CSV table of C-alpha atoms and ligand atoms in Angstrom, one decimal:
chain,number,residue,atom,x,y,z
T,465,MET,CA,1.1,-39.3,3.3
T,466,ASN,CA,2.8,-36.4,4.9
T,467,ILE,CA,1.3,-33.9,7.5
T,468,PHE,CA,1.1,-30.9,6.0
T,469,GLU,CA,-1.2,-33.6,4.0
T,470,GLN,CA,-3.5,-35.3,6.5
T,471,PHE,CA,-3.8,-32.1,8.7
T,472,GLU,CA,-3.6,-29.0,6.6
T,473,SER,CA,-6.5,-27.8,5.1
T,474,GLU,CA,-6.6,-28.5,1.1
T,475,VAL,CA,-6.3,-24.9,0.2
T,476,ARG,CA,-2.2,-24.5,0.9
T,477,GLY,CA,-1.1,-23.7,-2.7
T,478,TYR,CA,2.2,-22.9,-2.9
T,479,CYS,CA,3.6,-25.7,-1.6
T,480,ARG,CA,1.7,-27.7,-4.1
T,481,SER,CA,4.1,-26.5,-6.5
T,482,PHE,CA,6.9,-26.4,-4.7
T,483,PRO,CA,6.5,-30.0,-3.0
T,484,THR,CA,9.7,-29.9,-0.9
T,485,VAL,CA,9.9,-29.0,3.8
T,486,PHE,CA,12.5,-25.9,3.6
T,487,SER,CA,14.6,-25.3,6.5
T,488,SER,CA,16.7,-22.0,6.0
T,489,ALA,CA,17.8,-19.3,4.0
T,490,LYS,CA,20.1,-16.9,3.2
T,491,GLY,CA,20.0,-13.7,-0.1
T,492,SER,CA,18.5,-16.0,-2.8
T,493,TRP,CA,19.2,-19.3,-1.2
T,494,MET,CA,17.2,-21.5,0.3
T,495,THR,CA,17.7,-24.9,1.9
T,496,ASN,CA,15.4,-27.7,2.5
T,497,THR,CA,15.8,-30.6,5.1
T,498,ALA,CA,17.5,-32.4,2.9
T,499,GLY,CA,19.9,-30.0,2.4
T,500,GLU,CA,19.4,-29.4,-0.8
T,501,ARG,CA,19.8,-25.2,-2.1
T,502,TYR,CA,16.9,-23.8,-4.0
T,503,LEU,CA,17.4,-20.6,-6.0
T,504,ASP,CA,15.2,-18.0,-5.2
T,505,PHE,CA,13.7,-16.0,-8.6
T,506,PHE,CA,9.9,-16.0,-6.5
T,507,ALA,CA,11.1,-14.0,-3.4
T,508,GLY,CA,8.4,-14.9,-1.6
T,509,ALA,CA,6.2,-13.1,-3.7
T,510,GLY,CA,7.6,-9.5,-3.6
T,511,VAL,CA,7.9,-10.1,-0.6
T,512,LEU,CA,12.1,-10.5,-0.1
T,513,ASN,CA,13.5,-7.8,-2.6
T,514,TYR,CA,16.5,-8.0,-0.8
T,515,GLY,CA,16.5,-11.3,-0.1
T,516,HIS,CA,16.4,-14.0,3.3
T,517,ASN,CA,17.6,-13.0,6.0
T,518,PRO,CA,19.5,-9.8,5.4
T,519,ASP,CA,22.6,-9.1,7.1
T,520,LYS,CA,22.3,-5.6,8.4
T,521,ILE,CA,18.6,-6.3,8.4
T,522,LYS,CA,19.1,-9.2,11.0
T,523,GLN,CA,21.0,-7.6,13.3
T,524,ALA,CA,18.9,-4.6,13.6
T,525,LEU,CA,16.0,-6.6,14.3
T,526,LEU,CA,17.8,-8.8,16.4
T,527,GLY,CA,19.4,-5.7,19.1
T,528,TYR,CA,16.0,-4.2,19.6
T,529,LEU,CA,15.1,-8.4,20.8
T,530,MET,CA,17.9,-8.8,22.8
T,531,ARG,CA,17.1,-5.2,24.0
T,532,ASP,CA,13.5,-6.1,25.4
T,533,GLY,CA,12.2,-3.7,22.3
T,534,ILE,CA,8.3,-3.4,23.0
T,535,THR,CA,6.5,-6.2,20.9
T,536,HIS,CA,3.2,-5.7,20.9
T,537,THR,CA,1.5,-1.9,21.6
T,538,LEU,CA,-2.3,-1.4,19.2
T,539,ASP,CA,-1.4,1.8,17.7
T,540,MET,CA,-0.3,2.8,20.9
T,541,TYR,CA,3.8,5.4,20.5
T,542,SER,CA,6.2,3.1,20.1
T,543,GLN,CA,10.0,4.1,19.3
T,544,ALA,CA,10.0,1.1,17.2
T,545,LYS,CA,7.0,3.4,15.1
T,546,GLN,CA,8.6,7.0,15.1
T,547,ARG,CA,12.1,5.7,14.1
T,548,PHE,CA,10.4,4.7,11.1
T,549,ILE,CA,8.0,7.1,10.9
T,550,GLU,CA,10.6,10.3,10.9
T,551,ARG,CA,12.7,7.3,8.3
T,552,PHE,CA,10.3,6.4,5.9
T,553,HIS,CA,9.9,10.6,5.8
T,554,GLU,CA,13.7,11.7,5.2
T,555,VAL,CA,14.9,9.0,3.4
T,556,ILE,CA,11.7,8.2,0.7
T,557,LEU,CA,8.9,11.0,1.2
T,558,GLN,CA,11.2,14.3,1.0
T,559,PRO,CA,13.9,12.8,-1.5
T,560,ARG,CA,10.5,12.2,-4.0
T,561,GLY,CA,8.7,16.3,-2.3
T,562,LEU,CA,6.1,13.6,-1.1
T,563,HIS,CA,3.3,14.8,0.9
T,564,TYR,CA,1.3,12.0,2.8
T,565,LYS,CA,0.2,10.6,6.5
T,566,PHE,CA,1.4,7.4,7.3
T,567,GLN,CA,-2.0,4.8,7.7
T,568,PHE,CA,-1.4,1.6,9.6
T,569,PRO,CA,-3.9,-1.1,8.9
T,570,GLY,CA,-3.2,-4.3,10.3
T,571,PRO,CA,-0.3,-6.6,8.5
T,572,THR,CA,-1.3,-8.2,5.6
T,573,GLY,CA,-1.7,-5.8,2.1
T,574,THR,CA,-5.5,-6.8,1.8
T,575,ASN,CA,-5.6,-4.3,5.2
T,576,ALA,CA,-4.2,-2.0,3.6
T,577,VAL,CA,-6.4,-2.1,0.3
T,578,GLU,CA,-9.8,-2.3,2.5
T,579,ALA,CA,-8.7,0.2,4.9
T,580,ALA,CA,-8.0,2.4,1.2
T,581,LEU,CA,-11.2,1.5,-1.0
T,582,LYS,CA,-13.3,2.6,3.0
T,583,LEU,CA,-11.2,5.6,3.3
T,584,ALA,CA,-12.0,6.7,-0.4
T,585,ARG,CA,-16.3,5.5,0.3
T,586,LYS,CA,-16.0,7.9,3.5
T,587,VAL,CA,-14.0,10.7,1.7
T,588,THR,CA,-15.8,11.2,-1.3
T,589,GLY,CA,-19.8,9.3,-0.5
T,590,ARG,CA,-19.6,7.7,-3.5
T,591,GLU,CA,-19.9,3.9,-3.5
T,592,GLN,CA,-18.9,2.4,-6.9
T,593,VAL,CA,-14.8,1.6,-6.9
T,594,VAL,CA,-13.6,1.2,-10.6
T,595,GLY,CA,-11.0,-1.8,-10.4
T,596,PHE,CA,-9.1,-2.4,-14.1
T,597,THR,CA,-9.4,-6.4,-15.3
T,598,ASN,CA,-7.2,-8.6,-14.6
T,599,ALA,CA,-6.1,-6.7,-11.4
T,600,PHE,CA,-5.0,-7.9,-8.1
T,601,HIS,CA,-6.1,-6.6,-4.7
T,602,GLY,CA,-6.4,-9.6,-1.8
T,603,MET,CA,-8.8,-12.1,-1.0
T,604,THR,CA,-11.7,-9.8,1.9
T,605,LEU,CA,-14.4,-8.5,0.8
T,606,GLY,CA,-13.3,-5.6,-0.2
T,607,ALA,CA,-10.4,-6.4,-2.2
T,608,LEU,CA,-12.3,-8.5,-4.0
T,609,ALA,CA,-14.9,-6.7,-4.7
T,610,VAL,CA,-12.0,-5.3,-7.4
T,611,THR,CA,-9.9,-8.7,-7.9
T,612,GLY,CA,-10.4,-9.8,-11.8
T,613,ASN,CA,-10.5,-13.9,-11.2
T,614,SER,CA,-13.0,-15.2,-11.2
T,615,PHE,CA,-12.1,-18.3,-9.8
T,616,LYS,CA,-11.2,-16.5,-6.0
T,617,ARG,CA,-13.9,-14.0,-7.3
T,618,ALA,CA,-16.6,-16.7,-6.5
T,619,GLY,CA,-14.5,-18.5,-3.2
T,620,ALA,CA,-16.3,-15.0,-1.5
T,621,GLY,CA,-19.7,-17.0,-1.0
T,622,VAL,CA,-22.0,-13.3,-2.0
T,623,PRO,CA,-22.4,-11.0,-3.9
T,624,LEU,CA,-19.3,-8.8,-4.7
T,625,GLY,CA,-20.7,-5.5,-5.5
T,626,HIS,CA,-20.5,-1.3,-5.5
T,627,THR,CA,-17.3,-1.7,-7.7
T,628,ALA,CA,-16.5,-1.9,-11.7
T,629,SER,CA,-14.5,-3.0,-13.8
T,630,VAL,CA,-13.1,-1.6,-16.8
T,631,PRO,CA,-10.1,-3.2,-19.5
T,632,PHE,CA,-6.3,-2.1,-17.9
T,633,ASP,CA,-3.0,-1.2,-20.5
T,634,GLY,CA,-2.8,-3.6,-23.4
T,635,TYR,CA,-6.5,-5.6,-22.5
T,636,MET,CA,-7.6,-4.8,-26.4
T,637,GLY,CA,-4.9,-4.9,-27.8
T,638,GLN,CA,-1.6,-2.7,-27.8
T,639,ASP,CA,-3.2,-0.3,-31.0
T,640,ILE,CA,-6.7,0.4,-28.3
T,641,ASP,CA,-6.5,3.3,-25.4
T,642,THR,CA,-8.2,1.7,-22.8
T,643,LEU,CA,-8.9,4.7,-20.4
T,644,ASN,CA,-10.4,6.6,-24.0
T,645,TYR,CA,-13.6,4.1,-23.1
T,646,PHE,CA,-13.2,4.9,-19.5
T,647,GLU,CA,-12.7,8.1,-20.0
T,648,ALA,CA,-16.1,7.6,-22.4
T,649,MET,CA,-17.9,6.3,-19.8
T,650,LEU,CA,-17.0,8.5,-17.8
T,651,HIS,CA,-18.4,11.2,-19.0
T,652,ASP,CA,-21.5,9.9,-20.9
T,653,ASN,CA,-24.9,10.3,-18.4
T,654,GLY,CA,-26.7,7.4,-21.2
T,655,SER,CA,-23.5,5.1,-19.8
T,656,GLY,CA,-24.7,3.4,-16.9
T,657,MET,CA,-21.5,4.2,-15.2
T,658,ASP,CA,-21.8,6.6,-11.4
T,659,THR,CA,-19.1,8.1,-11.2
T,660,PRO,CA,-17.2,6.8,-8.1
T,661,ALA,CA,-15.8,7.3,-5.2
T,662,ALA,CA,-11.9,5.8,-6.5
T,663,VAL,CA,-9.7,4.1,-9.1
T,664,ILE,CA,-7.7,1.5,-7.1
T,665,VAL,CA,-5.0,0.3,-9.9
T,666,GLU,CA,-1.4,-1.7,-10.1
T,667,THR,CA,1.5,0.0,-12.0
T,668,VAL,CA,2.3,-3.3,-13.5
T,669,GLN,CA,0.1,-6.5,-12.8
T,670,ALA,CA,2.2,-8.6,-11.1
T,671,GLU,CA,-0.6,-11.9,-10.4
T,672,GLY,CA,-2.7,-10.7,-13.2
T,673,GLY,CA,0.3,-11.7,-15.4
T,674,VAL,CA,2.9,-9.4,-15.5
T,675,ASN,CA,1.1,-6.7,-17.5
T,676,VAL,CA,2.5,-3.2,-17.4
T,677,ALA,CA,1.1,0.0,-18.1
T,678,SER,CA,2.2,2.7,-20.7
T,679,VAL,CA,4.3,5.7,-18.2
T,680,GLU,CA,1.6,7.8,-20.9
T,681,TRP,CA,-1.3,5.4,-20.1
T,682,LEU,CA,-0.8,6.2,-15.7
T,683,ARG,CA,-0.2,10.0,-16.5
T,684,ARG,CA,-4.0,10.2,-18.5
T,685,LEU,CA,-5.0,8.1,-16.3
T,686,ARG,CA,-4.3,11.1,-13.0
T,687,GLN,CA,-5.5,13.5,-15.6
T,688,ILE,CA,-9.4,11.9,-15.5
T,689,THR,CA,-9.7,11.8,-12.3
T,690,GLN,CA,-7.9,14.4,-10.8
T,691,ALA,CA,-10.7,15.6,-13.4
T,692,HIS,CA,-13.7,13.5,-12.6
T,693,GLY,CA,-12.2,14.1,-8.6
T,694,ILE,CA,-11.6,10.4,-8.3
T,695,VAL,CA,-9.6,9.1,-4.9
T,696,LEU,CA,-6.8,7.3,-7.5
T,697,ILE,CA,-5.0,4.6,-5.4
T,698,VAL,CA,-2.5,2.7,-6.6
T,699,ASP,CA,-2.1,-0.5,-5.1
T,700,ASP,CA,2.0,-0.8,-4.8
T,701,ILE,CA,1.9,-3.5,-2.1
T,702,GLN,CA,3.6,-5.9,-4.7
T,703,VAL,CA,6.3,-3.6,-7.7
T,704,GLY,CA,7.0,-1.1,-4.8
T,705,CYS,CA,9.0,-0.9,-2.4
T,706,GLY,CA,11.7,-0.9,-5.0
T,707,ARG,CA,10.8,-3.8,-7.6
T,708,THR,CA,10.8,-1.7,-10.7
T,709,GLY,CA,13.4,-0.1,-10.1
T,710,SER,CA,12.3,3.3,-8.1
T,711,PHE,CA,11.1,3.3,-4.5
T,712,PHE,CA,7.4,3.2,-5.6
T,713,SER,CA,6.3,2.5,-9.4
T,714,PHE,CA,4.7,5.6,-10.1
T,715,GLU,CA,7.6,7.2,-9.8
T,716,GLU,CA,8.1,7.1,-13.4
T,717,ALA,CA,5.5,8.3,-14.6
T,718,GLY,CA,5.7,11.4,-12.7
T,719,ILE,CA,2.5,10.7,-10.7
T,720,VAL,CA,1.4,11.5,-7.0
T,721,PRO,CA,-1.8,9.1,-5.9
T,722,ASP,CA,-4.0,10.2,-3.7
T,723,ILE,CA,-3.7,7.5,-2.1
T,724,VAL,CA,-0.2,4.7,-2.4
T,725,THR,CA,-0.6,0.9,-0.4
T,726,LEU,CA,2.5,-1.0,0.6
T,727,SER,CA,3.7,-3.8,2.2
T,728,LYS,CA,4.9,-7.7,1.5
T,729,SER,CA,8.9,-5.7,1.4
T,730,LEU,CA,7.5,-2.9,3.3
T,731,SER,CA,10.1,-4.8,6.5
T,732,GLY,CA,12.5,-5.9,4.0
T,733,TYR,CA,12.9,-9.3,6.2
T,734,GLY,CA,9.2,-11.2,5.4
T,735,LEU,CA,7.8,-10.1,8.8
T,736,PRO,CA,4.1,-8.7,8.1
T,737,LEU,CA,3.6,-4.6,7.7
T,738,ALA,CA,1.2,-2.9,5.9
T,739,LEU,CA,1.1,1.3,5.3
T,740,VAL,CA,-1.4,2.7,3.6
T,741,LEU,CA,0.0,6.2,3.0
T,742,ILE,CA,-2.8,9.3,2.8
T,743,LYS,CA,-2.7,13.0,1.2
T,744,PRO,CA,-3.1,14.8,4.3
T,745,GLU,CA,-6.8,16.2,2.8
T,746,LEU,CA,-8.0,12.6,2.5
T,747,ASP,CA,-7.1,11.9,6.3
T,748,GLN,CA,-11.0,12.2,7.5
T,749,TRP,CA,-11.0,8.9,9.7
T,750,ALA,CA,-12.2,9.9,13.6
T,751,PRO,CA,-10.2,8.8,15.7
T,752,GLY,CA,-10.6,4.1,15.5
T,753,GLU,CA,-13.0,4.5,13.4
T,754,HIS,CA,-10.9,1.3,11.6
T,755,ASN,CA,-8.9,-0.6,13.9
T,756,GLY,CA,-7.1,-3.7,14.2
T,757,THR,CA,-5.4,-5.9,16.9
T,758,PHE,CA,-1.9,-5.6,15.2
T,759,ARG,CA,-1.7,-2.6,13.3
T,760,GLY,CA,2.2,-1.5,12.9
T,761,HIS,CA,4.6,-4.1,13.9
T,762,CYS,CA,7.2,-3.1,16.1
T,763,PRO,CA,10.3,-5.8,15.5
T,764,ALA,CA,8.4,-5.1,11.5
T,765,PHE,CA,9.4,-1.3,12.1
T,766,VAL,CA,12.5,-2.2,13.1
T,767,THR,CA,13.9,-4.2,10.2
T,768,ALA,CA,11.0,-1.9,7.8
T,769,THR,CA,13.0,1.0,9.6
T,770,ALA,CA,16.8,-0.9,9.0
T,771,ALA,CA,15.5,-1.5,5.0
T,772,LEU,CA,15.8,2.0,4.3
T,773,THR,CA,19.3,1.7,4.4
T,774,PHE,CA,19.4,0.1,1.4
T,775,TRP,CA,17.0,3.6,-0.3
T,776,GLU,CA,19.6,6.4,1.3
T,777,ASP,CA,22.2,6.6,-1.6
T,778,GLY,CA,21.0,5.3,-5.1
T,779,ARG,CA,23.8,2.4,-5.3
T,780,LEU,CA,20.3,-0.3,-5.4
T,781,GLN,CA,18.7,1.6,-7.7
T,782,GLN,CA,21.6,1.5,-10.4
T,783,ALA,CA,22.2,-1.8,-9.9
T,784,VAL,CA,18.7,-2.5,-9.9
T,785,ALA,CA,18.4,-1.4,-13.8
T,786,LYS,CA,21.3,-2.7,-14.8
T,787,LYS,CA,20.5,-6.4,-13.7
T,788,GLU,CA,17.1,-5.5,-15.8
T,789,ARG,CA,18.8,-4.8,-18.9
T,790,MET,CA,20.5,-8.6,-18.8
T,791,VAL,CA,16.9,-10.1,-17.7
T,792,GLN,CA,15.2,-8.7,-20.7
T,793,LYS,CA,18.4,-9.5,-23.4
T,794,GLN,CA,18.7,-12.9,-21.9
T,795,LEU,CA,14.4,-13.5,-22.1
T,796,GLN,CA,14.8,-12.2,-25.7
T,797,LYS,CA,17.3,-13.4,-27.2
T,798,MET,CA,15.8,-17.2,-25.3
T,799,VAL,CA,12.6,-16.5,-26.2
T,800,ALA,CA,14.0,-15.8,-30.1
T,801,LYS,CA,15.8,-18.9,-30.5
T,802,HIS,CA,13.5,-21.6,-28.8
T,803,VAL,CA,9.5,-20.4,-28.3
T,804,PRO,CA,9.1,-16.9,-31.0
T,805,GLY,CA,5.7,-15.8,-30.6
T,806,ALA,CA,6.1,-16.0,-26.9
T,807,GLN,CA,6.2,-12.2,-24.9
T,808,VAL,CA,8.5,-11.1,-23.0
T,809,ARG,CA,7.1,-8.2,-20.5
T,810,GLY,CA,8.8,-6.2,-17.5
T,811,ARG,CA,10.3,-3.8,-15.8
T,812,GLY,CA,12.9,-3.0,-13.1
T,813,LEU,CA,13.0,-7.4,-11.5
T,814,ILE,CA,9.9,-8.3,-12.3
T,815,TRP,CA,9.7,-10.0,-15.7
T,816,GLY,CA,7.0,-12.5,-17.4
T,817,VAL,CA,7.7,-15.2,-20.3
T,818,GLU,CA,3.4,-15.3,-22.1
T,819,PHE,CA,4.2,-18.7,-23.9
T,820,GLY,CA,1.1,-19.1,-26.8
T,821,ASP,CA,0.6,-22.8,-25.4
T,822,ALA,CA,-1.0,-21.6,-21.4
T,823,GLY,CA,0.2,-24.8,-20.1
T,824,LEU,CA,4.0,-24.2,-20.9
T,825,ALA,CA,4.8,-21.9,-18.1
T,826,ALA,CA,3.4,-24.3,-15.4
T,827,ARG,CA,5.9,-27.3,-17.1
T,828,VAL,CA,8.2,-25.2,-17.3
T,829,SER,CA,8.3,-24.5,-14.1
T,830,LYS,CA,8.0,-27.8,-12.7
T,831,ALA,CA,11.6,-27.8,-14.7
T,832,CYS,CA,12.7,-25.7,-12.9
T,833,PHE,CA,12.0,-26.8,-9.5
T,834,GLU,CA,14.0,-30.1,-10.6
T,835,ARG,CA,17.0,-28.9,-11.0
T,836,GLY,CA,16.9,-26.6,-8.3
T,837,LEU,CA,15.1,-22.7,-9.2
T,838,ILE,CA,12.1,-21.6,-7.6
T,839,ILE,CA,10.4,-19.2,-10.0
T,840,GLU,CA,6.2,-19.4,-9.9
T,841,THR,CA,3.0,-18.7,-13.2
T,842,ALA,CA,0.7,-15.6,-12.7
T,843,GLY,CA,-2.1,-14.8,-15.4
T,844,ILE,CA,-5.4,-15.9,-15.5
T,845,ASP,CA,-4.6,-19.7,-17.3
T,846,ASP,CA,-1.3,-19.5,-14.8
T,847,GLN,CA,0.5,-19.0,-18.6
T,848,VAL,CA,2.8,-16.8,-17.4
T,849,LEU,CA,6.3,-17.6,-16.1
T,850,LYS,CA,7.5,-15.0,-13.7
T,851,LEU,CA,10.7,-14.1,-12.8
T,852,LEU,CA,10.8,-11.9,-9.4
T,853,PRO,CA,14.2,-12.3,-8.2
T,854,SER,CA,15.0,-10.6,-5.1
T,855,LEU,CA,16.7,-7.1,-5.7
T,856,THR,CA,20.0,-8.2,-4.0
T,857,ILE,CA,20.6,-11.0,-6.4
T,858,THR,CA,24.2,-11.3,-7.4
T,859,GLU,CA,24.7,-11.2,-11.4
T,860,GLU,CA,26.2,-14.5,-11.5
T,861,GLU,CA,22.8,-15.9,-10.1
T,862,LEU,CA,20.6,-14.2,-12.2
T,863,GLN,CA,22.5,-15.4,-14.3
T,864,HIS,CA,23.0,-18.8,-13.2
T,865,GLY,CA,18.9,-18.7,-12.7
T,866,LEU,CA,17.9,-17.6,-17.0
T,867,GLY,CA,20.8,-20.8,-17.7
T,868,VAL,CA,18.2,-23.4,-15.4
T,869,ILE,CA,14.7,-21.8,-17.1
T,870,GLU,CA,16.8,-22.1,-20.1
T,871,SER,CA,17.5,-25.5,-20.6
T,872,SER,CA,13.8,-25.8,-18.3
T,873,LEU,CA,12.5,-24.9,-21.1
T,874,VAL,CA,14.4,-26.8,-23.9
T,875,ALA,CA,13.6,-30.4,-21.6
T,876,VAL,CA,10.2,-29.3,-22.2
T,877,LEU,CA,10.1,-28.6,-25.6
T,878,THR,CA,11.9,-31.2,-26.5
T,879,GLY,CA,9.6,-33.6,-24.3
T,880,LYS,CA,12.7,-34.5,-21.6
T,881,ASP,CA,11.0,-32.8,-18.2
T,882,GLY,CA,10.5,-35.8,-16.4
T,883,ALA,CA,11.5,-35.3,-13.1
T,884,PRO,CA,15.4,-35.4,-14.0
T,885,THR,CA,17.5,-36.7,-10.8
T,886,GLY,CA,21.0,-35.5,-9.6
T,887,GLU,CA,21.2,-32.8,-12.9
T,888,ALA,CA,19.5,-30.7,-10.7
T,889,HIS,CA,20.7,-30.4,-7.3
T,890,ALA,CA,23.7,-30.7,-8.9
T,891,LEU,CA,23.2,-27.7,-11.0
T,892,ALA,CA,22.3,-25.5,-8.4
T,893,GLU,CA,25.5,-26.5,-6.8
T,894,ALA,CA,27.2,-26.2,-9.1
T,895,ALA,CA,26.6,-21.9,-9.1
Y,925,PLP,C1,-0.6,-9.6,-2.6
Y,925,PLP,C2,-1.0,-7.9,-3.6
Y,925,PLP,C3,-2.2,-8.5,-2.4
Y,925,PLP,C4,-2.5,-8.9,-0.9
Y,925,PLP,O1,-1.7,-8.9,-0.2
Y,925,PLP,P1,-2.2,-9.6,0.6
Y,925,PLP,O2,-0.7,-9.3,2.1
Y,925,PLP,O3,-1.5,-11.6,0.6
Y,925,PLP,O4,-2.7,-9.2,1.6
Y,925,PLP,C5,-1.9,-6.6,-2.6
Y,925,PLP,N1,-2.1,-6.1,-3.8
Y,925,PLP,C6,-1.8,-6.8,-3.9
Y,925,PLP,C7,-1.0,-5.8,-6.2
Y,925,PLP,C8,-0.6,-7.8,-4.4
Y,925,PLP,O5,0.3,-8.0,-5.3
């Protein structure tokens, strides 16, 4: 029994899918203590959009630490925060015509979601928040109350209330516009649904199985919420920061949410940092009404500011668009050849393959790991193989990873997925 199994709580999760001890990482490769390399198609669940230890961000961080830049200030003013706000405004908000105020909650995604929900309730004076089927918004009680997964919800141990769940785009099949249902519920005084304070939505449900909301559906959701004075919160924690190609995932739809939550890749380096973007008229917090010890970690502001250089021109976005086409084409080809009937879904560099047989995705993920590729599953039954490489992955690495997925899929389908040995890392090293 290793030290983790001996002492770390049974709650540990991802290590069970990827049972090895990692010691270093660079770009899209992770190395374990035995010196074996793994190609990373998981990117820390979307934390590492710019890869592991990207040089220009690392240099900024090292420089800051070496000159004794201040590390912790609670929410006192710091030069690091000042620069981040200035640059985020210049590089991200201004060019997009967006006007938001910045709230830095505690450093994780769920902290941002909690703050957003509290503010929406305070501003509207209403209690109810609407979330969607298969949504994922975090593990604290408020965020969990708008999360779909019944296993995770049960972990709360108390009733999760003041929310309603309505069907996400595509939940009732492609021919039914689920917003007809939501809109009817809002309009009809007999529906039993109180006018909610907010609707919280992911444009692509990442944990929920890579379910992609259409541009039309998002636009209509914006119209409905606007017409009813409901705060629209876009949770862009996983699919923001360029995951879908543009910095914000909602840009393609041309909508402007009232509140946006960001975390995961915001710091660009794997340091914890979260941000709630608030339309100025909704910024009705009283001073200190929502606080926390680690609100805006200065080293994370430094790396987040350095990460914005990726957004100073359109190069990253163009590169993602090219890789998007590559992945889509290859996955569709692979599926047509080996598992016709499986569904391929995604945008930018988040892709999912949903197999008819729910157990298949986990077996393919395991076979991939044995062949030197880190790739997760998603969806309520882990029925979706989820591709989430860094945005900066090279096309060669992407091809290599897609090749490993195909050979792993073939191994699983032919019953040959019992741990291969030498082949695994020989493959990885050949890349
Ligand atoms: C990961 C995630 C969260 C929660 O973030 P934590 O940092 O794990 O608290 C919330 N919403 C979405 C969409 C996420 O992917």
